[in-house]
Short mmCIF file of C-alpha atoms in Angstrom, two decimals:
data_model
loop_
_atom_site.label_atom_id
_atom_site.label_comp_id
_atom_site.label_asym_id
_atom_site.label_seq_id
_atom_site.Cartn_x
_atom_site.Cartn_y
_atom_site.Cartn_z
CA UNK K 75 150.19 -21.37 -82.67
CA UNK K 76 149.57 -25.11 -82.35
CA UNK K 77 152.35 -26.85 -80.38
CA UNK K 78 151.58 -30.16 -82.14
CA UNK K 79 151.75 -28.60 -85.61
CA UNK K 80 155.27 -27.25 -84.98
CA UNK K 81 156.67 -30.24 -83.05
CA UNK K 82 159.97 -31.35 -84.56
CA UNK K 83 160.61 -28.09 -86.42
CA UNK K 84 163.64 -25.90 -85.76
CA UNK K 85 162.89 -23.08 -83.33
CA UNK K 86 164.60 -20.66 -85.74
CA UNK K 87 161.80 -21.36 -88.23
CA UNK K 88 159.39 -19.79 -85.75
CA UNK K 89 161.58 -17.01 -84.30
CA UNK K 90 163.67 -15.61 -87.12
CA UNK K 91 165.16 -12.52 -85.54
CA UNK K 92 168.86 -12.38 -86.45
CA UNK K 93 169.99 -11.76 -82.86
CA UNK K 94 168.09 -14.83 -81.64
CA UNK K 95 169.42 -17.05 -84.44
CA UNK K 96 172.98 -15.86 -83.82
CA UNK K 97 172.61 -16.49 -80.07
CA UNK K 98 171.60 -20.11 -80.65
CA UNK K 99 174.33 -20.74 -83.22
CA UNK K 100 177.18 -19.39 -81.09
CA UNK K 101 176.40 -21.92 -78.37
CA UNK K 102 177.54 -19.73 -75.45
CA UNK K 103 174.57 -19.49 -73.10
CA UNK K 104 176.29 -18.22 -69.98
CA UNK K 105 174.58 -14.84 -70.35
CA UNK K 106 170.95 -14.31 -71.40
CA UNK K 107 170.08 -12.58 -74.66
CA UNK K 108 168.34 -9.20 -74.49
CA UNK K 109 165.81 -9.25 -77.30
CA UNK K 110 163.71 -6.35 -78.52
CA UNK K 111 160.56 -7.50 -80.26
CA UNK K 112 160.18 -6.64 -83.93
CA UNK K 113 156.42 -7.30 -83.81
CA UNK K 114 155.40 -5.39 -80.68
CA UNK K 115 156.97 -1.97 -80.26
CA UNK K 116 158.57 -1.46 -76.87
CA UNK K 117 158.50 -5.12 -75.83
CA UNK K 118 161.80 -6.32 -74.35
CA UNK K 119 162.53 -9.97 -73.52
CA UNK K 120 165.39 -11.88 -71.98
CA UNK K 121 166.02 -15.24 -73.59
CA UNK K 122 168.11 -17.90 -71.89
CA UNK K 123 168.97 -21.47 -72.81
CA UNK K 124 169.42 -23.91 -69.90
CA UNK K 125 170.06 -27.69 -69.74
CA UNK K 126 166.89 -29.75 -69.43
CA UNK K 127 167.06 -33.50 -69.06
CA UNK K 128 169.43 -35.74 -71.02
CA UNK K 129 170.81 -34.00 -74.10
CA UNK K 130 167.98 -31.47 -74.07
CA UNK K 131 167.79 -27.74 -73.61
CA UNK K 132 164.98 -25.45 -72.58
CA UNK K 133 164.53 -21.88 -73.79
CA UNK K 134 163.18 -19.46 -71.19
CA UNK K 135 161.79 -16.10 -72.28
CA UNK K 136 160.88 -13.42 -69.75
CA UNK K 137 159.16 -10.09 -70.37
CA UNK K 138 161.32 -7.40 -68.73
CA UNK K 139 159.78 -4.40 -70.47
CA UNK K 140 158.67 -2.75 -67.23
CA UNK K 141 161.95 -3.52 -65.47
CA UNK K 142 163.91 -1.95 -68.32
CA UNK K 143 161.65 1.09 -68.29
CA UNK K 144 162.18 1.54 -64.55
CA UNK K 145 165.93 1.10 -64.92
CA UNK K 146 166.03 3.69 -67.70
CA UNK K 147 164.07 6.10 -65.52
CA UNK K 148 166.47 5.49 -62.63
CA UNK K 149 169.53 6.14 -64.81
CA UNK K 150 167.96 9.29 -66.27
CA UNK K 151 167.01 10.50 -62.80
CA UNK K 152 170.52 10.07 -61.40
CA UNK K 153 172.04 11.71 -64.48
CA UNK K 154 169.62 14.64 -64.32
CA UNK K 155 170.12 15.26 -60.61
CA UNK K 156 173.88 15.17 -61.08
CA UNK K 157 173.65 17.58 -64.01
CA UNK K 158 171.32 19.99 -62.19
CA UNK K 159 173.63 20.15 -59.17
CA UNK K 160 176.87 20.33 -61.11
CA UNK K 161 176.28 23.77 -62.65
CA UNK K 162 175.48 25.67 -59.44
CA UNK K 163 178.21 23.83 -57.55
CA UNK K 164 180.72 24.87 -60.21
CA UNK K 165 179.64 28.50 -59.85
CA UNK K 166 179.81 28.37 -56.05
CA UNK K 167 183.21 26.68 -55.88
CA UNK K 168 184.63 28.96 -58.60
CA UNK K 169 183.72 32.21 -56.86
CA UNK K 170 184.70 30.91 -53.41
CA UNK K 171 188.15 29.95 -54.74
CA UNK K 172 188.46 33.37 -56.40
CA UNK K 173 187.70 35.16 -53.13
CA UNK K 174 190.02 32.91 -51.12
CA UNK K 175 192.95 33.26 -53.53
CA UNK K 176 192.73 37.00 -54.05
CA UNK K 177 189.68 38.50 -52.44
CA UNK K 178 191.51 41.64 -51.34
CA UNK K 179 192.44 42.41 -54.94
CA UNK K 180 188.78 43.01 -55.89
CA UNK K 181 186.78 46.12 -54.97
CA UNK K 182 184.09 45.71 -52.32
CA UNK K 183 181.28 46.04 -54.88
CA UNK K 184 182.73 43.23 -56.99
CA UNK K 185 183.21 40.98 -53.95
CA UNK K 186 179.58 41.58 -52.99
CA UNK K 187 178.54 40.70 -56.55
CA UNK K 188 180.46 37.41 -56.34
CA UNK K 189 178.85 36.58 -52.99
CA UNK K 190 175.38 37.37 -54.32
CA UNK K 191 175.95 34.94 -57.20
CA UNK K 192 177.09 32.29 -54.71
CA UNK K 193 173.95 32.90 -52.65
CA UNK K 194 171.69 32.64 -55.72
CA UNK K 195 173.18 29.30 -56.72
CA UNK K 196 172.99 28.02 -53.14
CA UNK K 197 169.30 28.91 -53.02
CA UNK K 198 168.81 27.17 -56.36
CA UNK K 199 170.38 23.97 -54.99
CA UNK K 200 168.25 24.24 -51.86
CA UNK K 201 165.08 24.51 -53.97
CA UNK K 202 166.14 21.46 -55.96
CA UNK K 203 166.77 19.43 -52.82
CA UNK K 204 163.46 20.56 -51.30
CA UNK K 205 161.60 19.50 -54.46
CA UNK K 206 163.41 16.15 -54.51
CA UNK K 207 162.43 15.49 -50.90
CA UNK K 208 158.83 16.52 -51.62
CA UNK K 209 158.62 14.25 -54.65
CA UNK K 210 160.21 11.37 -52.73
CA UNK K 211 157.70 11.65 -49.87
CA UNK K 212 154.78 11.81 -52.33
CA UNK K 213 155.97 8.70 -54.14
CA UNK K 214 156.58 6.81 -50.90
CA UNK K 215 152.89 6.76 -49.95
CA UNK K 216 149.90 6.65 -52.27
CA UNK K 217 147.46 7.46 -49.44
CA UNK K 218 147.19 10.98 -48.03
CA UNK K 219 148.28 10.97 -44.41
CA UNK K 220 146.13 13.86 -43.16
CA UNK K 221 143.08 15.46 -44.75
CA UNK K 222 140.81 18.28 -43.71
CA UNK K 223 138.23 20.62 -45.15
CA UNK K 224 140.32 23.28 -46.90
CA UNK K 225 138.78 26.73 -47.40
CA UNK K 226 139.29 27.07 -51.13
CA UNK K 227 138.79 30.85 -51.37
CA UNK K 228 141.41 31.48 -48.69
CA UNK K 229 143.86 29.03 -50.30
CA UNK K 230 143.58 30.53 -53.78
CA UNK K 231 143.76 34.13 -52.49
CA UNK K 232 146.99 33.25 -50.72
CA UNK K 233 148.42 31.74 -53.91
CA UNK K 234 147.39 34.83 -55.91
CA UNK K 235 149.29 37.05 -53.46
CA UNK K 236 152.37 34.85 -53.85
CA UNK K 237 152.05 35.16 -57.63
CA UNK K 238 151.93 38.95 -57.40
CA UNK K 239 155.05 38.95 -55.24
CA UNK K 240 156.88 36.67 -57.68
CA UNK K 241 155.74 38.76 -60.65
CA UNK K 242 156.85 42.00 -58.97
CA UNK K 243 154.41 44.01 -61.07
CA UNK K 244 155.53 42.58 -64.42
CA UNK K 245 152.21 40.85 -65.17
CA UNK K 246 148.52 41.51 -64.90
CA UNK K 247 147.12 38.83 -62.62
CA UNK K 248 143.37 38.18 -62.44
CA UNK K 249 141.61 36.05 -59.83
CA UNK K 250 138.17 34.46 -60.24
CA UNK K 251 136.96 32.20 -57.43
CA UNK K 252 133.60 30.59 -58.18
CA UNK K 253 131.34 28.49 -55.95
CA UNK K 254 132.71 25.92 -53.50
CA UNK K 255 133.13 26.34 -49.81
CA UNK K 256 135.73 23.71 -49.02
CA UNK K 257 137.75 20.91 -50.59
CA UNK K 258 138.61 17.73 -48.70
CA UNK K 259 142.35 17.19 -48.93
CA UNK K 260 145.78 17.91 -47.55
CA UNK K 261 146.16 21.72 -47.38
CA UNK K 262 149.95 21.68 -47.73
CA UNK K 263 149.83 19.41 -50.79
CA UNK K 264 147.02 21.31 -52.49
CA UNK K 265 148.84 24.59 -51.90
CA UNK K 266 152.01 23.09 -53.42
CA UNK K 267 150.17 21.78 -56.50
CA UNK K 268 148.24 24.98 -57.22
CA UNK K 269 151.20 27.26 -56.43
CA UNK K 270 153.46 25.31 -58.79
CA UNK K 271 151.04 25.88 -61.66
CA UNK K 272 150.83 29.59 -60.92
CA UNK K 273 154.58 30.11 -60.48
CA UNK K 274 155.20 28.34 -63.80
CA UNK K 275 152.84 30.78 -65.51
CA UNK K 276 154.66 33.75 -63.98
CA UNK K 277 158.09 32.39 -64.96
CA UNK K 278 157.20 31.61 -68.56
CA UNK K 279 155.04 34.60 -69.38
CA UNK K 280 156.97 37.63 -70.68
CA UNK K 281 156.67 40.95 -68.85
CA UNK K 282 153.41 42.71 -69.69
CA UNK K 283 151.55 39.44 -70.09
CA UNK K 284 148.28 38.37 -68.45
CA UNK K 285 147.72 35.48 -66.06
CA UNK K 286 144.26 34.30 -65.03
CA UNK K 287 143.77 32.18 -61.89
CA UNK K 288 140.34 30.59 -61.66
CA UNK K 289 138.48 28.15 -59.47
CA UNK K 290 135.13 26.75 -60.64
CA UNK K 291 132.87 23.77 -60.05
CA UNK K 292 132.13 21.81 -63.22
CA UNK K 293 128.58 20.66 -64.09
CA UNK K 294 129.56 17.12 -63.02
CA UNK K 295 130.59 18.39 -59.57
CA UNK K 296 134.37 18.29 -60.06
CA UNK K 297 136.47 21.16 -58.81
CA UNK K 298 138.65 22.83 -61.45
CA UNK K 299 141.62 25.05 -60.63
CA UNK K 300 142.93 26.58 -63.84
CA UNK K 301 145.84 28.88 -64.64
CA UNK K 302 145.75 30.56 -68.05
CA UNK K 303 148.46 32.77 -69.53
CA UNK K 304 149.20 34.45 -72.85
CA UNK K 305 152.87 33.50 -72.73
CA UNK K 306 155.18 31.71 -75.14
CA UNK K 307 153.13 28.51 -75.36
CA UNK K 308 154.29 24.93 -75.86
CA UNK K 309 154.52 22.69 -78.94
CA UNK K 310 152.09 19.75 -78.96
CA UNK K 311 154.97 17.24 -79.10
CA UNK K 312 156.10 18.27 -75.60
CA UNK K 313 152.72 18.15 -73.84
CA UNK K 314 152.63 14.39 -73.02
CA UNK K 315 156.04 14.57 -71.30
CA UNK K 316 155.69 17.78 -69.29
CA UNK K 317 154.98 15.96 -66.02
CA UNK K 318 158.13 13.82 -66.28
CA UNK K 319 160.83 14.61 -63.74
CA UNK K 320 163.34 17.12 -65.11
CA UNK K 321 161.68 17.26 -68.53
CA UNK K 322 162.10 20.75 -69.94
CA UNK K 323 160.98 22.28 -73.22
CA UNK K 324 163.83 24.81 -73.06
CA UNK K 325 166.59 23.96 -70.59
CA UNK K 326 168.33 27.32 -70.90
CA UNK K 327 165.19 29.31 -70.23
CA UNK K 328 164.21 27.04 -67.33
CA UNK K 329 167.52 27.68 -65.61
CA UNK K 330 167.23 31.42 -66.18
CA UNK K 331 163.81 31.46 -64.52
CA UNK K 332 164.94 29.34 -61.57
CA UNK K 333 162.83 26.24 -62.26
CA UNK K 334 163.98 22.87 -60.92
CA UNK K 335 162.21 20.74 -63.55
CA UNK K 336 160.23 18.90 -60.83
CA UNK K 337 157.24 21.20 -60.36
CA UNK K 338 154.80 19.49 -62.73
CA UNK K 339 155.89 16.04 -61.55
CA UNK K 340 154.98 17.15 -58.01
CA UNK K 341 151.63 18.50 -59.26
CA UNK K 342 150.84 15.20 -60.97
CA UNK K 343 151.62 13.10 -57.87
CA UNK K 344 149.60 15.35 -55.57
CA UNK K 345 146.56 15.26 -57.85
CA UNK K 346 146.84 11.48 -58.20
CA UNK K 347 146.85 11.16 -54.39
CA UNK K 348 143.65 13.25 -54.36
CA UNK K 349 142.09 11.12 -57.16
CA UNK K 350 142.40 14.12 -59.46
CA UNK K 351 143.99 14.82 -62.83
CA UNK K 352 145.88 17.48 -64.76
CA UNK K 353 144.87 18.76 -68.19
CA UNK K 354 147.29 20.82 -70.30
CA UNK K 355 146.25 22.93 -73.28
CA UNK K 356 148.82 24.99 -75.15
CA UNK K 357 150.05 26.17 -78.52
CA UNK K 358 153.15 28.17 -79.51
CA UNK K 359 152.49 31.89 -79.35
CA UNK K 360 149.00 31.39 -77.91
CA UNK K 361 149.77 30.81 -74.25
CA UNK K 362 148.85 27.86 -72.03
CA UNK K 363 146.14 26.63 -69.72
CA UNK K 364 146.85 24.16 -66.94
CA UNK K 365 143.76 22.77 -65.18
CA UNK K 366 143.87 20.69 -62.01
CA UNK K 367 140.68 18.67 -61.51
CA UNK K 368 139.55 17.32 -58.13
CA UNK K 369 136.76 14.70 -57.89
CA UNK K 370 133.22 15.74 -56.95
CA UNK K 371 133.24 13.80 -53.66
CA UNK K 372 136.00 16.10 -52.38
CA UNK K 373 134.17 19.34 -53.22
CA UNK K 374 131.67 20.87 -50.77
CA UNK K 375 129.33 23.49 -52.19
CA UNK K 376 127.96 26.40 -50.14
CA UNK K 377 124.70 25.73 -48.33
CA UNK K 378 121.70 27.23 -50.08
CA UNK K 379 119.44 29.48 -48.02
#
């Protein structure tokens, strides 16, 4: 827009949004106006009128889209943490009060049942806190503190054994470890990322289902750790948001299975720190495949004889 062409015209002829026009007409400029753009979706501006020279005023507009997005994320995070802790705390305090007020009135078996429920909820809160601390430490530093050559076959075999223990014989778990001797990375972080993908598959695949754990080297040299199940699957609308903190497709089912809602967020941050990526493929009733890719420069192939 030519500044000369519009010199002398009313600003409301150029910016005709009702909120902006009303803000100028009311004449009270002590607080800035929060303006959401009608032309560019998602754009948020603050508009403020300040004195400028003799009998003049200057309009300042500032793009605060990113600040608003961060503030919304912060509010959602605090609300979600509070919500996730409130339920188990309510259970714990309720049963503790019951036992304190009249524990002797209940048979031993019932008291043990109450205490087991208290223990379960305490463990759930501990897992949530552990995941929060893990996520916080990952976000605090974008560079991996310690790396080493990780024996990929040993790592994946260990994760497969953990999956079998978690499944307790309810699923058929297959393991396929292709070529690759080592991967350069942080062993604790890689174990956490891969194990989270596997434990999710176990939790969300009904009893009798199949889970395939596979490591392979792609033609372009990237390492690919994939977990495939024939479970309930996920609607396409949810896929872009699965790695958000506390995002759940089915809150009730997630709580029943013991998930904290932070697992995929942790996976995403770990892979980003290793210059990798996460690909999710799923459809309702057809199961899911989660693939963690690591860049070729981190993958060491076996020496050829």
